[in-house]
PDB file of N, CA, C and O in Angstrom:
ATOM      1  N   UNK D 238     -67.205  45.444  89.916  1.00 72.00           N
ATOM      2  CA  UNK D 238     -67.470  44.058  90.263  1.00 72.00           C
ATOM      3  C   UNK D 238     -66.284  43.447  91.009  1.00 72.00           C
ATOM      4  O   UNK D 238     -66.446  42.810  92.028  1.00 72.00           O
ATOM      5  N   UNK D 239     -65.098  43.632  90.479  1.00 69.00           N
ATOM      6  CA  UNK D 239     -63.903  43.019  91.085  1.00 69.00           C
ATOM      7  C   UNK D 239     -63.666  43.558  92.496  1.00 69.00           C
ATOM      8  O   UNK D 239     -63.279  42.811  93.386  1.00 69.00           O
ATOM      9  N   UNK D 240     -63.901  44.854  92.695  1.00 78.00           N
ATOM     10  CA  UNK D 240     -63.678  45.461  94.012  1.00 78.00           C
ATOM     11  C   UNK D 240     -64.669  44.961  95.054  1.00 78.00           C
ATOM     12  O   UNK D 240     -64.384  45.032  96.249  1.00 78.00           O
ATOM     13  N   UNK D 241     -65.816  44.443  94.616  1.00 83.00           N
ATOM     14  CA  UNK D 241     -66.839  43.972  95.545  1.00 83.00           C
ATOM     15  C   UNK D 241     -66.625  42.530  95.991  1.00 83.00           C
ATOM     16  O   UNK D 241     -67.321  42.062  96.888  1.00 83.00           O
ATOM     17  N   UNK D 242     -65.679  41.825  95.388  1.00 80.00           N
ATOM     18  CA  UNK D 242     -65.445  40.421  95.730  1.00 80.00           C
ATOM     19  C   UNK D 242     -64.733  40.337  97.072  1.00 80.00           C
ATOM     20  O   UNK D 242     -63.757  41.055  97.321  1.00 80.00           O
ATOM     21  N   UNK D 243     -65.217  39.453  97.930  1.00 84.00           N
ATOM     22  CA  UNK D 243     -64.582  39.217  99.218  1.00 84.00           C
ATOM     23  C   UNK D 243     -63.154  38.709  98.992  1.00 84.00           C
ATOM     24  O   UNK D 243     -62.884  37.977  98.038  1.00 84.00           O
ATOM     25  N   UNK D 244     -62.227  39.099  99.849  1.00 80.00           N
ATOM     26  CA  UNK D 244     -60.817  38.716  99.690  1.00 80.00           C
ATOM     27  C   UNK D 244     -60.617  37.201  99.641  1.00 80.00           C
ATOM     28  O   UNK D 244     -59.686  36.715  99.002  1.00 80.00           O
ATOM     29  N   UNK D 245     -61.492  36.452 100.300  1.00 82.00           N
ATOM     30  CA  UNK D 245     -61.370  34.990 100.273  1.00 82.00           C
ATOM     31  C   UNK D 245     -61.673  34.411  98.892  1.00 82.00           C
ATOM     32  O   UNK D 245     -61.239  33.314  98.567  1.00 82.00           O
ATOM     33  N   UNK D 246     -62.418  35.144  98.086  1.00 80.00           N
ATOM     34  CA  UNK D 246     -62.834  34.643  96.775  1.00 80.00           C
ATOM     35  C   UNK D 246     -62.171  35.379  95.607  1.00 80.00           C
ATOM     36  O   UNK D 246     -62.486  35.117  94.451  1.00 80.00           O
ATOM     37  N   UNK D 247     -61.282  36.300  95.904  1.00 76.00           N
ATOM     38  CA  UNK D 247     -60.592  37.046  94.859  1.00 76.00           C
ATOM     39  C   UNK D 247     -59.599  36.127  94.155  1.00 76.00           C
ATOM     40  O   UNK D 247     -58.791  35.463  94.803  1.00 76.00           O
ATOM     41  N   UNK D 248     -59.633  36.070  92.828  1.00 69.00           N
ATOM     42  CA  UNK D 248     -58.676  35.220  92.121  1.00 69.00           C
ATOM     43  C   UNK D 248     -57.249  35.730  92.307  1.00 69.00           C
ATOM     44  O   UNK D 248     -57.006  36.927  92.359  1.00 69.00           O
ATOM     45  N   UNK D 249     -56.332  34.785  92.417  1.00 69.00           N
ATOM     46  CA  UNK D 249     -54.916  35.122  92.553  1.00 69.00           C
ATOM     47  C   UNK D 249     -54.214  34.621  91.301  1.00 69.00           C
ATOM     48  O   UNK D 249     -54.313  33.451  90.948  1.00 69.00           O
ATOM     49  N   UNK D 250     -53.511  35.515  90.642  1.00 68.00           N
ATOM     50  CA  UNK D 250     -52.811  35.169  89.416  1.00 68.00           C
ATOM     51  C   UNK D 250     -51.329  35.124  89.720  1.00 68.00           C
ATOM     52  O   UNK D 250     -50.726  36.118  90.117  1.00 68.00           O
ATOM     53  N   UNK D 251     -50.738  33.951  89.538  1.00 64.00           N
ATOM     54  CA  UNK D 251     -49.326  33.769  89.844  1.00 64.00           C
ATOM     55  C   UNK D 251     -48.419  34.384  88.791  1.00 64.00           C
ATOM     56  O   UNK D 251     -48.854  34.840  87.737  1.00 64.00           O
ATOM     57  N   UNK D 252     -47.144  34.392  89.101  1.00 63.00           N
ATOM     58  CA  UNK D 252     -46.161  34.946  88.184  1.00 63.00           C
ATOM     59  C   UNK D 252     -45.233  33.877  87.644  1.00 63.00           C
ATOM     60  O   UNK D 252     -44.284  34.189  86.944  1.00 63.00           O
ATOM     61  N   UNK D 253     -45.486  32.610  87.967  1.00 61.00           N
ATOM     62  CA  UNK D 253     -44.630  31.527  87.492  1.00 61.00           C
ATOM     63  C   UNK D 253     -44.852  31.314  85.998  1.00 61.00           C
ATOM     64  O   UNK D 253     -45.969  31.120  85.550  1.00 61.00           O
ATOM     65  N   UNK D 254     -43.785  31.374  85.229  1.00 60.00           N
ATOM     66  CA  UNK D 254     -43.873  31.213  83.785  1.00 60.00           C
ATOM     67  C   UNK D 254     -43.009  30.063  83.300  1.00 60.00           C
ATOM     68  O   UNK D 254     -42.433  30.128  82.228  1.00 60.00           O
ATOM     69  N   UNK D 255     -42.911  29.017  84.069  1.00 62.00           N
ATOM     70  CA  UNK D 255     -42.086  27.873  83.683  1.00 62.00           C
ATOM     71  C   UNK D 255     -42.680  27.127  82.504  1.00 62.00           C
ATOM     72  O   UNK D 255     -43.860  27.241  82.182  1.00 62.00           O
ATOM     73  N   UNK D 256     -41.843  26.352  81.859  1.00 66.00           N
ATOM     74  CA  UNK D 256     -42.278  25.632  80.662  1.00 66.00           C
ATOM     75  C   UNK D 256     -43.332  24.574  80.973  1.00 66.00           C
ATOM     76  O   UNK D 256     -44.119  24.220  80.098  1.00 66.00           O
ATOM     77  N   UNK D 257     -43.373  24.051  82.175  1.00 71.00           N
ATOM     78  CA  UNK D 257     -44.306  22.965  82.477  1.00 71.00           C
ATOM     79  C   UNK D 257     -45.401  23.383  83.444  1.00 71.00           C
ATOM     80  O   UNK D 257     -45.994  22.569  84.119  1.00 71.00           O
ATOM     81  N   UNK D 258     -45.718  24.663  83.484  1.00 71.00           N
ATOM     82  CA  UNK D 258     -46.820  25.124  84.314  1.00 71.00           C
ATOM     83  C   UNK D 258     -48.154  24.945  83.600  1.00 71.00           C
ATOM     84  O   UNK D 258     -48.241  24.401  82.495  1.00 71.00           O
ATOM     85  N   UNK D 259     -49.205  25.426  84.215  1.00 74.00           N
ATOM     86  CA  UNK D 259     -50.534  25.317  83.617  1.00 74.00           C
ATOM     87  C   UNK D 259     -50.669  26.173  82.367  1.00 74.00           C
ATOM     88  O   UNK D 259     -51.561  25.952  81.560  1.00 74.00           O
ATOM     89  N   UNK D 260     -49.782  27.125  82.171  1.00 73.00           N
ATOM     90  CA  UNK D 260     -49.825  27.969  80.990  1.00 73.00           C
ATOM     91  C   UNK D 260     -49.564  27.215  79.698  1.00 73.00           C
ATOM     92  O   UNK D 260     -49.842  27.720  78.614  1.00 73.00           O
ATOM     93  N   UNK D 261     -49.048  26.010  79.794  1.00 79.00           N
ATOM     94  CA  UNK D 261     -48.765  25.218  78.590  1.00 79.00           C
ATOM     95  C   UNK D 261     -50.022  24.510  78.069  1.00 79.00           C
ATOM     96  O   UNK D 261     -50.028  24.019  76.942  1.00 79.00           O
ATOM     97  N   UNK D 262     -51.073  24.477  78.852  1.00 82.00           N
ATOM     98  CA  UNK D 262     -52.288  23.764  78.442  1.00 82.00           C
ATOM     99  C   UNK D 262     -52.895  24.282  77.145  1.00 82.00           C
ATOM    100  O   UNK D 262     -53.306  23.469  76.312  1.00 82.00           O
ATOM    101  N   UNK D 263     -52.985  25.599  76.906  1.00 84.00           N
ATOM    102  CA  UNK D 263     -53.523  26.028  75.609  1.00 84.00           C
ATOM    103  C   UNK D 263     -52.694  25.514  74.434  1.00 84.00           C
ATOM    104  O   UNK D 263     -53.253  25.110  73.411  1.00 84.00           O
ATOM    105  N   UNK D 264     -51.380  25.510  74.573  1.00 83.00           N
ATOM    106  CA  UNK D 264     -50.527  24.986  73.506  1.00 83.00           C
ATOM    107  C   UNK D 264     -50.778  23.498  73.301  1.00 83.00           C
ATOM    108  O   UNK D 264     -50.889  23.029  72.167  1.00 83.00           O
ATOM    109  N   UNK D 265     -50.894  22.756  74.379  1.00 86.00           N
ATOM    110  CA  UNK D 265     -51.148  21.319  74.270  1.00 86.00           C
ATOM    111  C   UNK D 265     -52.493  21.062  73.589  1.00 86.00           C
ATOM    112  O   UNK D 265     -52.604  20.167  72.738  1.00 86.00           O
ATOM    113  N   UNK D 266     -53.512  21.848  73.929  1.00 87.00           N
ATOM    114  CA  UNK D 266     -54.827  21.678  73.304  1.00 87.00           C
ATOM    115  C   UNK D 266     -54.771  21.998  71.808  1.00 87.00           C
ATOM    116  O   UNK D 266     -55.362  21.282  71.001  1.00 87.00           O
ATOM    117  N   UNK D 267     -54.048  23.059  71.445  1.00 85.00           N
ATOM    118  CA  UNK D 267     -53.945  23.411  70.030  1.00 85.00           C
ATOM    119  C   UNK D 267     -53.171  22.349  69.255  1.00 85.00           C
ATOM    120  O   UNK D 267     -53.541  22.010  68.131  1.00 85.00           O
ATOM    121  N   UNK D 268     -52.107  21.825  69.855  1.00 87.00           N
ATOM    122  CA  UNK D 268     -51.330  20.783  69.180  1.00 87.00           C
ATOM    123  C   UNK D 268     -52.181  19.526  68.991  1.00 87.00           C
ATOM    124  O   UNK D 268     -52.145  18.895  67.928  1.00 87.00           O
ATOM    125  N   UNK D 269     -52.952  19.166  69.993  1.00 87.00           N
ATOM    126  CA  UNK D 269     -53.820  17.996  69.890  1.00 87.00           C
ATOM    127  C   UNK D 269     -54.866  18.203  68.799  1.00 87.00           C
ATOM    128  O   UNK D 269     -55.103  17.311  67.979  1.00 87.00           O
ATOM    129  N   UNK D 270     -55.476  19.369  68.780  1.00 83.00           N
ATOM    130  CA  UNK D 270     -56.501  19.655  67.768  1.00 83.00           C
ATOM    131  C   UNK D 270     -55.897  19.628  66.363  1.00 83.00           C
ATOM    132  O   UNK D 270     -56.504  19.123  65.428  1.00 83.00           O
ATOM    133  N   UNK D 271     -54.705  20.172  66.222  1.00 79.00           N
ATOM    134  CA  UNK D 271     -54.032  20.130  64.927  1.00 79.00           C
ATOM    135  C   UNK D 271     -53.754  18.711  64.481  1.00 79.00           C
ATOM    136  O   UNK D 271     -53.915  18.369  63.302  1.00 79.00           O
ATOM    137  N   UNK D 272     -53.356  17.858  65.403  1.00 81.00           N
ATOM    138  CA  UNK D 272     -53.108  16.463  65.063  1.00 81.00           C
ATOM    139  C   UNK D 272     -54.398  15.765  64.643  1.00 81.00           C
ATOM    140  O   UNK D 272     -54.424  15.039  63.656  1.00 81.00           O
ATOM    141  N   UNK D 273     -55.456  15.991  65.381  1.00 78.00           N
ATOM    142  CA  UNK D 273     -56.732  15.347  65.070  1.00 78.00           C
ATOM    143  C   UNK D 273     -57.229  15.785  63.697  1.00 78.00           C
ATOM    144  O   UNK D 273     -57.684  14.970  62.890  1.00 78.00           O
ATOM    145  N   UNK D 274     -57.131  17.065  63.386  1.00 72.00           N
ATOM    146  CA  UNK D 274     -57.602  17.546  62.086  1.00 72.00           C
ATOM    147  C   UNK D 274     -56.717  17.021  60.954  1.00 72.00           C
ATOM    148  O   UNK D 274     -57.215  16.681  59.891  1.00 72.00           O
ATOM    149  N   UNK D 275     -55.431  16.983  61.177  1.00 77.00           N
ATOM    150  CA  UNK D 275     -54.521  16.488  60.149  1.00 77.00           C
ATOM    151  C   UNK D 275     -54.833  15.028  59.837  1.00 77.00           C
ATOM    152  O   UNK D 275     -54.864  14.613  58.687  1.00 77.00           O
ATOM    153  N   UNK D 276     -55.094  14.263  60.850  1.00 76.00           N
ATOM    154  CA  UNK D 276     -55.367  12.832  60.703  1.00 76.00           C
ATOM    155  C   UNK D 276     -56.647  12.598  59.911  1.00 76.00           C
ATOM    156  O   UNK D 276     -56.736  11.674  59.102  1.00 76.00           O
ATOM    157  N   UNK D 277     -57.664  13.413  60.103  1.00 81.00           N
ATOM    158  CA  UNK D 277     -58.975  13.206  59.481  1.00 81.00           C
ATOM    159  C   UNK D 277     -59.198  14.009  58.210  1.00 81.00           C
ATOM    160  O   UNK D 277     -60.244  13.857  57.571  1.00 81.00           O
ATOM    161  N   UNK D 278     -58.279  14.855  57.818  1.00 84.00           N
ATOM    162  CA  UNK D 278     -58.542  15.744  56.687  1.00 84.00           C
ATOM    163  C   UNK D 278     -58.773  14.986  55.377  1.00 84.00           C
ATOM    164  O   UNK D 278     -59.595  15.413  54.565  1.00 84.00           O
ATOM    165  N   UNK D 279     -58.092  13.881  55.159  1.00 87.00           N
ATOM    166  CA  UNK D 279     -58.315  13.113  53.927  1.00 87.00           C
ATOM    167  C   UNK D 279     -59.738  12.548  53.889  1.00 87.00           C
ATOM    168  O   UNK D 279     -60.391  12.560  52.839  1.00 87.00           O
ATOM    169  N   UNK D 280     -60.219  12.088  55.015  1.00 89.00           N
ATOM    170  CA  UNK D 280     -61.597  11.572  55.077  1.00 89.00           C
ATOM    171  C   UNK D 280     -62.605  12.687  54.847  1.00 89.00           C
ATOM    172  O   UNK D 280     -63.605  12.519  54.154  1.00 89.00           O
ATOM    173  N   UNK D 281     -62.355  13.865  55.428  1.00 88.00           N
ATOM    174  CA  UNK D 281     -63.256  14.996  55.229  1.00 88.00           C
ATOM    175  C   UNK D 281     -63.297  15.399  53.759  1.00 88.00           C
ATOM    176  O   UNK D 281     -64.355  15.716  53.222  1.00 88.00           O
ATOM    177  N   UNK D 282     -62.149  15.389  53.110  1.00 92.00           N
ATOM    178  CA  UNK D 282     -62.090  15.729  51.687  1.00 92.00           C
ATOM    179  C   UNK D 282     -62.877  14.713  50.869  1.00 92.00           C
ATOM    180  O   UNK D 282     -63.624  15.078  49.967  1.00 92.00           O
ATOM    181  N   UNK D 283     -62.733  13.430  51.190  1.00 92.00           N
ATOM    182  CA  UNK D 283     -63.428  12.377  50.444  1.00 92.00           C
ATOM    183  C   UNK D 283     -64.945  12.479  50.617  1.00 92.00           C
ATOM    184  O   UNK D 283     -65.695  12.128  49.704  1.00 92.00           O
ATOM    185  N   UNK D 284     -65.403  12.934  51.771  1.00 93.00           N
ATOM    186  CA  UNK D 284     -66.837  13.024  52.038  1.00 93.00           C
ATOM    187  C   UNK D 284     -67.460  14.332  51.537  1.00 93.00           C
ATOM    188  O   UNK D 284     -68.674  14.477  51.553  1.00 93.00           O
ATOM    189  N   UNK D 285     -66.657  15.271  51.087  1.00 92.00           N
ATOM    190  CA  UNK D 285     -67.158  16.558  50.618  1.00 92.00           C
ATOM    191  C   UNK D 285     -67.850  16.397  49.265  1.00 92.00           C
ATOM    192  O   UNK D 285     -67.312  15.780  48.356  1.00 92.00           O
ATOM    193  N   UNK D 286     -69.064  16.940  49.141  1.00 93.00           N
ATOM    194  CA  UNK D 286     -69.762  16.899  47.855  1.00 93.00           C
ATOM    195  C   UNK D 286     -69.029  17.797  46.865  1.00 93.00           C
ATOM    196  O   UNK D 286     -68.567  18.880  47.226  1.00 93.00           O
ATOM    197  N   UNK D 287     -68.943  17.348  45.605  1.00 92.00           N
ATOM    198  CA  UNK D 287     -68.236  18.096  44.569  1.00 92.00           C
ATOM    199  C   UNK D 287     -66.838  18.495  45.039  1.00 92.00           C
ATOM    200  O   UNK D 287     -66.450  19.660  44.998  1.00 92.00           O
ATOM    201  N   UNK D 288     -66.097  17.517  45.524  1.00 92.00           N
ATOM    202  CA  UNK D 288     -64.793  17.768  46.141  1.00 92.00           C
ATOM    203  C   UNK D 288     -63.807  18.380  45.149  1.00 92.00           C
ATOM    204  O   UNK D 288     -63.652  17.911  44.021  1.00 92.00           O
ATOM    205  N   UNK D 289     -63.195  19.448  45.576  1.00 94.00           N
ATOM    206  CA  UNK D 289     -62.085  20.078  44.855  1.00 94.00           C
ATOM    207  C   UNK D 289     -61.224  20.770  45.904  1.00 94.00           C
ATOM    208  O   UNK D 289     -61.688  21.050  47.020  1.00 94.00           O
ATOM    209  N   UNK D 290     -59.989  21.044  45.567  1.00 93.00           N
ATOM    210  CA  UNK D 290     -59.109  21.689  46.534  1.00 93.00           C
ATOM    211  C   UNK D 290     -59.595  23.089  46.884  1.00 93.00           C
ATOM    212  O   UNK D 290     -59.479  23.526  48.032  1.00 93.00           O
ATOM    213  N   UNK D 291     -60.150  23.794  45.914  1.00 95.00           N
ATOM    214  CA  UNK D 291     -60.664  25.138  46.177  1.00 95.00           C
ATOM    215  C   UNK D 291     -61.847  25.074  47.143  1.00 95.00           C
ATOM    216  O   UNK D 291     -61.925  25.834  48.112  1.00 95.00           O
ATOM    217  N   UNK D 292     -62.763  24.160  46.895  1.00 94.00           N
ATOM    218  CA  UNK D 292     -63.931  24.000  47.766  1.00 94.00           C
ATOM    219  C   UNK D 292     -63.508  23.539  49.162  1.00 94.00           C
ATOM    220  O   UNK D 292     -64.004  24.045  50.171  1.00 94.00           O
ATOM    221  N   UNK D 293     -62.592  22.591  49.233  1.00 94.00           N
ATOM    222  CA  UNK D 293     -62.109  22.101  50.528  1.00 94.00           C
ATOM    223  C   UNK D 293     -61.408  23.226  51.291  1.00 94.00           C
ATOM    224  O   UNK D 293     -61.607  23.376  52.497  1.00 94.00           O
ATOM    225  N   UNK D 294     -60.617  24.033  50.575  1.00 94.00           N
ATOM    226  CA  UNK D 294     -59.958  25.167  51.218  1.00 94.00           C
ATOM    227  C   UNK D 294     -60.952  26.157  51.787  1.00 94.00           C
ATOM    228  O   UNK D 294     -60.753  26.713  52.868  1.00 94.00           O
ATOM    229  N   UNK D 295     -62.042  26.374  51.059  1.00 95.00           N
ATOM    230  CA  UNK D 295     -63.081  27.271  51.558  1.00 95.00           C
ATOM    231  C   UNK D 295     -63.760  26.737  52.801  1.00 95.00           C
ATOM    232  O   UNK D 295     -64.033  27.490  53.742  1.00 95.00           O
ATOM    233  N   UNK D 296     -64.019  25.438  52.805  1.00 93.00           N
ATOM    234  CA  UNK D 296     -64.647  24.818  53.975  1.00 93.00           C
ATOM    235  C   UNK D 296     -63.716  24.903  55.178  1.00 93.00           C
ATOM    236  O   UNK D 296     -64.139  25.244  56.291  1.00 93.00           O
ATOM    237  N   UNK D 297     -62.449  24.614  54.968  1.00 90.00           N
ATOM    238  CA  UNK D 297     -61.476  24.665  56.067  1.00 90.00           C
ATOM    239  C   UNK D 297     -61.338  26.105  56.580  1.00 90.00           C
ATOM    240  O   UNK D 297     -61.325  26.342  57.797  1.00 90.00           O
ATOM    241  N   UNK D 298     -61.262  27.064  55.674  1.00 94.00           N
ATOM    242  CA  UNK D 298     -61.154  28.466  56.076  1.00 94.00           C
ATOM    243  C   UNK D 298     -62.390  28.902  56.865  1.00 94.00           C
ATOM    244  O   UNK D 298     -62.269  29.574  57.895  1.00 94.00           O
ATOM    245  N   UNK D 299     -63.558  28.519  56.394  1.00 95.00           N
ATOM    246  CA  UNK D 299     -64.781  28.844  57.123  1.00 95.00           C
ATOM    247  C   UNK D 299     -64.824  28.216  58.506  1.00 95.00           C
ATOM    248  O   UNK D 299     -65.226  28.859  59.481  1.00 95.00           O
ATOM    249  N   UNK D 300     -64.397  26.956  58.590  1.00 91.00           N
ATOM    250  CA  UNK D 300     -64.404  26.269  59.883  1.00 91.00           C
ATOM    251  C   UNK D 300     -63.429  26.916  60.863  1.00 91.00           C
ATOM    252  O   UNK D 300     -63.768  27.136  62.034  1.00 91.00           O
ATOM    253  N   UNK D 301     -62.232  27.240  60.390  1.00 89.00           N
ATOM    254  CA  UNK D 301     -61.273  27.893  61.271  1.00 89.00           C
ATOM    255  C   UNK D 301     -61.734  29.298  61.629  1.00 89.00           C
ATOM    256  O   UNK D 301     -61.523  29.759  62.762  1.00 89.00           O
ATOM    257  N   UNK D 302     -62.372  30.005  60.698  1.00 96.00           N
ATOM    258  CA  UNK D 302     -62.907  31.325  61.004  1.00 96.00           C
ATOM    259  C   UNK D 302     -64.001  31.265  62.051  1.00 96.00           C
ATOM    260  O   UNK D 302     -64.033  32.077  62.986  1.00 96.00           O
ATOM    261  N   UNK D 303     -64.894  30.283  61.929  1.00 96.00           N
ATOM    262  CA  UNK D 303     -65.963  30.100  62.913  1.00 96.00           C
ATOM    263  C   UNK D 303     -65.378  29.767  64.284  1.00 96.00           C
ATOM    264  O   UNK D 303     -65.790  30.324  65.309  1.00 96.00           O
ATOM    265  N   UNK D 304     -64.400  28.879  64.306  1.00 91.00           N
ATOM    266  CA  UNK D 304     -63.754  28.503  65.564  1.00 91.00           C
ATOM    267  C   UNK D 304     -63.038  29.700  66.178  1.00 91.00           C
ATOM    268  O   UNK D 304     -63.102  29.912  67.394  1.00 91.00           O
ATOM    269  N   UNK D 305     -62.345  30.478  65.345  1.00 93.00           N
ATOM    270  CA  UNK D 305     -61.658  31.668  65.849  1.00 93.00           C
ATOM    271  C   UNK D 305     -62.653  32.655  66.448  1.00 93.00           C
ATOM    272  O   UNK D 305     -62.379  33.278  67.483  1.00 93.00           O
ATOM    273  N   UNK D 306     -63.813  32.813  65.809  1.00 96.00           N
ATOM    274  CA  UNK D 306     -64.834  33.722  66.335  1.00 96.00           C
ATOM    275  C   UNK D 306     -65.325  33.258  67.704  1.00 96.00           C
ATOM    276  O   UNK D 306     -65.532  34.084  68.609  1.00 96.00           O
ATOM    277  N   UNK D 307     -65.488  31.959  67.871  1.00 96.00           N
ATOM    278  CA  UNK D 307     -65.906  31.424  69.173  1.00 96.00           C
ATOM    279  C   UNK D 307     -64.832  31.699  70.224  1.00 96.00           C
ATOM    280  O   UNK D 307     -65.122  32.139  71.337  1.00 96.00           O
ATOM    281  N   UNK D 308     -63.556  31.437  69.889  1.00 91.00           N
ATOM    282  CA  UNK D 308     -62.460  31.685  70.825  1.00 91.00           C
ATOM    283  C   UNK D 308     -62.391  33.170  71.191  1.00 91.00           C
ATOM    284  O   UNK D 308     -62.185  33.522  72.363  1.00 91.00           O
ATOM    285  N   UNK D 309     -62.549  34.042  70.216  1.00 95.00           N
ATOM    286  CA  UNK D 309     -62.499  35.481  70.482  1.00 95.00           C
ATOM    287  C   UNK D 309     -63.658  35.904  71.375  1.00 95.00           C
ATOM    288  O   UNK D 309     -63.477  36.696  72.311  1.00 95.00           O
ATOM    289  N   UNK D 310     -64.840  35.363  71.113  1.00 96.00           N
ATOM    290  CA  UNK D 310     -65.999  35.688  71.955  1.00 96.00           C
ATOM    291  C   UNK D 310     -65.774  35.238  73.391  1.00 96.00           C
ATOM    292  O   UNK D 310     -66.059  35.988  74.339  1.00 96.00           O
ATOM    293  N   UNK D 311     -65.236  34.048  73.579  1.00 94.00           N
ATOM    294  CA  UNK D 311     -64.967  33.550  74.932  1.00 94.00           C
ATOM    295  C   UNK D 311     -63.891  34.400  75.605  1.00 94.00           C
ATOM    296  O   UNK D 311     -63.983  34.717  76.794  1.00 94.00           O
ATOM    297  N   UNK D 312     -62.865  34.791  74.845  1.00 90.00           N
ATOM    298  CA  UNK D 312     -61.814  35.648  75.404  1.00 90.00           C
ATOM    299  C   UNK D 312     -62.376  36.999  75.825  1.00 90.00           C
ATOM    300  O   UNK D 312     -62.017  37.528  76.881  1.00 90.00           O
ATOM    301  N   UNK D 313     -63.271  37.562  75.025  1.00 92.00           N
ATOM    302  CA  UNK D 313     -63.882  38.846  75.365  1.00 92.00           C
ATOM    303  C   UNK D 313     -64.730  38.734  76.623  1.00 92.00           C
ATOM    304  O   UNK D 313     -64.684  39.614  77.492  1.00 92.00           O
ATOM    305  N   UNK D 314     -65.495  37.672  76.737  1.00 92.00           N
ATOM    306  CA  UNK D 314     -66.308  37.473  77.936  1.00 92.00           C
ATOM    307  C   UNK D 314     -65.406  37.296  79.157  1.00 92.00           C
ATOM    308  O   UNK D 314     -65.679  37.842  80.229  1.00 92.00           O
ATOM    309  N   UNK D 315     -64.311  36.566  79.004  1.00 89.00           N
ATOM    310  CA  UNK D 315     -63.361  36.420  80.105  1.00 89.00           C
ATOM    311  C   UNK D 315     -62.757  37.748  80.505  1.00 89.00           C
ATOM    312  O   UNK D 315     -62.614  38.057  81.695  1.00 89.00           O
ATOM    313  N   UNK D 316     -62.397  38.561  79.515  1.00 89.00           N
ATOM    314  CA  UNK D 316     -61.831  39.882  79.824  1.00 89.00           C
ATOM    315  C   UNK D 316     -62.866  40.769  80.506  1.00 89.00           C
ATOM    316  O   UNK D 316     -62.555  41.478  81.465  1.00 89.00           O
ATOM    317  N   UNK D 317     -64.108  40.725  80.014  1.00 90.00           N
ATOM    318  CA  UNK D 317     -65.148  41.534  80.637  1.00 90.00           C
ATOM    319  C   UNK D 317     -65.445  41.052  82.048  1.00 90.00           C
ATOM    320  O   UNK D 317     -65.846  41.847  82.913  1.00 90.00           O
ATOM    321  N   UNK D 318     -65.256  39.781  82.315  1.00 90.00           N
ATOM    322  CA  UNK D 318     -65.504  39.241  83.647  1.00 90.00           C
ATOM    323  C   UNK D 318     -64.379  39.615  84.612  1.00 90.00           C
ATOM    324  O   UNK D 318     -64.638  40.065  85.726  1.00 90.00           O
ATOM    325  N   UNK D 319     -63.127  39.436  84.178  1.00 86.00           N
ATOM    326  CA  UNK D 319     -61.998  39.619  85.086  1.00 86.00           C
ATOM    327  C   UNK D 319     -61.217  40.907  84.834  1.00 86.00           C
ATOM    328  O   UNK D 319     -60.292  41.217  85.585  1.00 86.00           O
ATOM    329  N   UNK D 320     -61.512  41.627  83.780  1.00 81.00           N
ATOM    330  CA  UNK D 320     -60.840  42.888  83.504  1.00 81.00           C
ATOM    331  C   UNK D 320     -59.366  42.703  83.207  1.00 81.00           C
ATOM    332  O   UNK D 320     -58.962  41.727  82.589  1.00 81.00           O
ATOM    333  N   UNK D 321     -58.563  43.634  83.644  1.00 73.00           N
ATOM    334  CA  UNK D 321     -57.132  43.608  83.401  1.00 73.00           C
ATOM    335  C   UNK D 321     -56.407  42.510  84.148  1.00 73.00           C
ATOM    336  O   UNK D 321     -55.213  42.292  83.946  1.00 73.00           O
ATOM    337  N   UNK D 322     -57.084  41.800  85.027  1.00 72.00           N
ATOM    338  CA  UNK D 322     -56.452  40.719  85.789  1.00 72.00           C
ATOM    339  C   UNK D 322     -56.499  39.383  85.058  1.00 72.00           C
ATOM    340  O   UNK D 322     -56.174  38.368  85.637  1.00 72.00           O
ATOM    341  N   UNK D 323     -56.947  39.390  83.818  1.00 61.00           N
ATOM    342  CA  UNK D 323     -57.043  38.132  83.092  1.00 61.00           C
ATOM    343  C   UNK D 323     -55.834  37.922  82.218  1.00 61.00           C
ATOM    344  O   UNK D 323     -55.038  38.775  81.986  1.00 61.00           O
TER     345      UNK D 323
END
């Protein structure tokens, strides 16, 4: 697939690894998500039926596991799309 792409449309991957490049966006998104979850976690705990720390921990673990599975699936699709150039 990659070899069939016209040179005008072939993705170009730069080598710039500076601290303020576009590569920092995943870190910024993760930091933002962590802040949002931290801010709302007390409300989520209060709204949980039969609230307990063990139950809340299970819900949080399940949610992060589900989110991780989605991220891994998207990463796999990206790798299958762009191969070793991703």
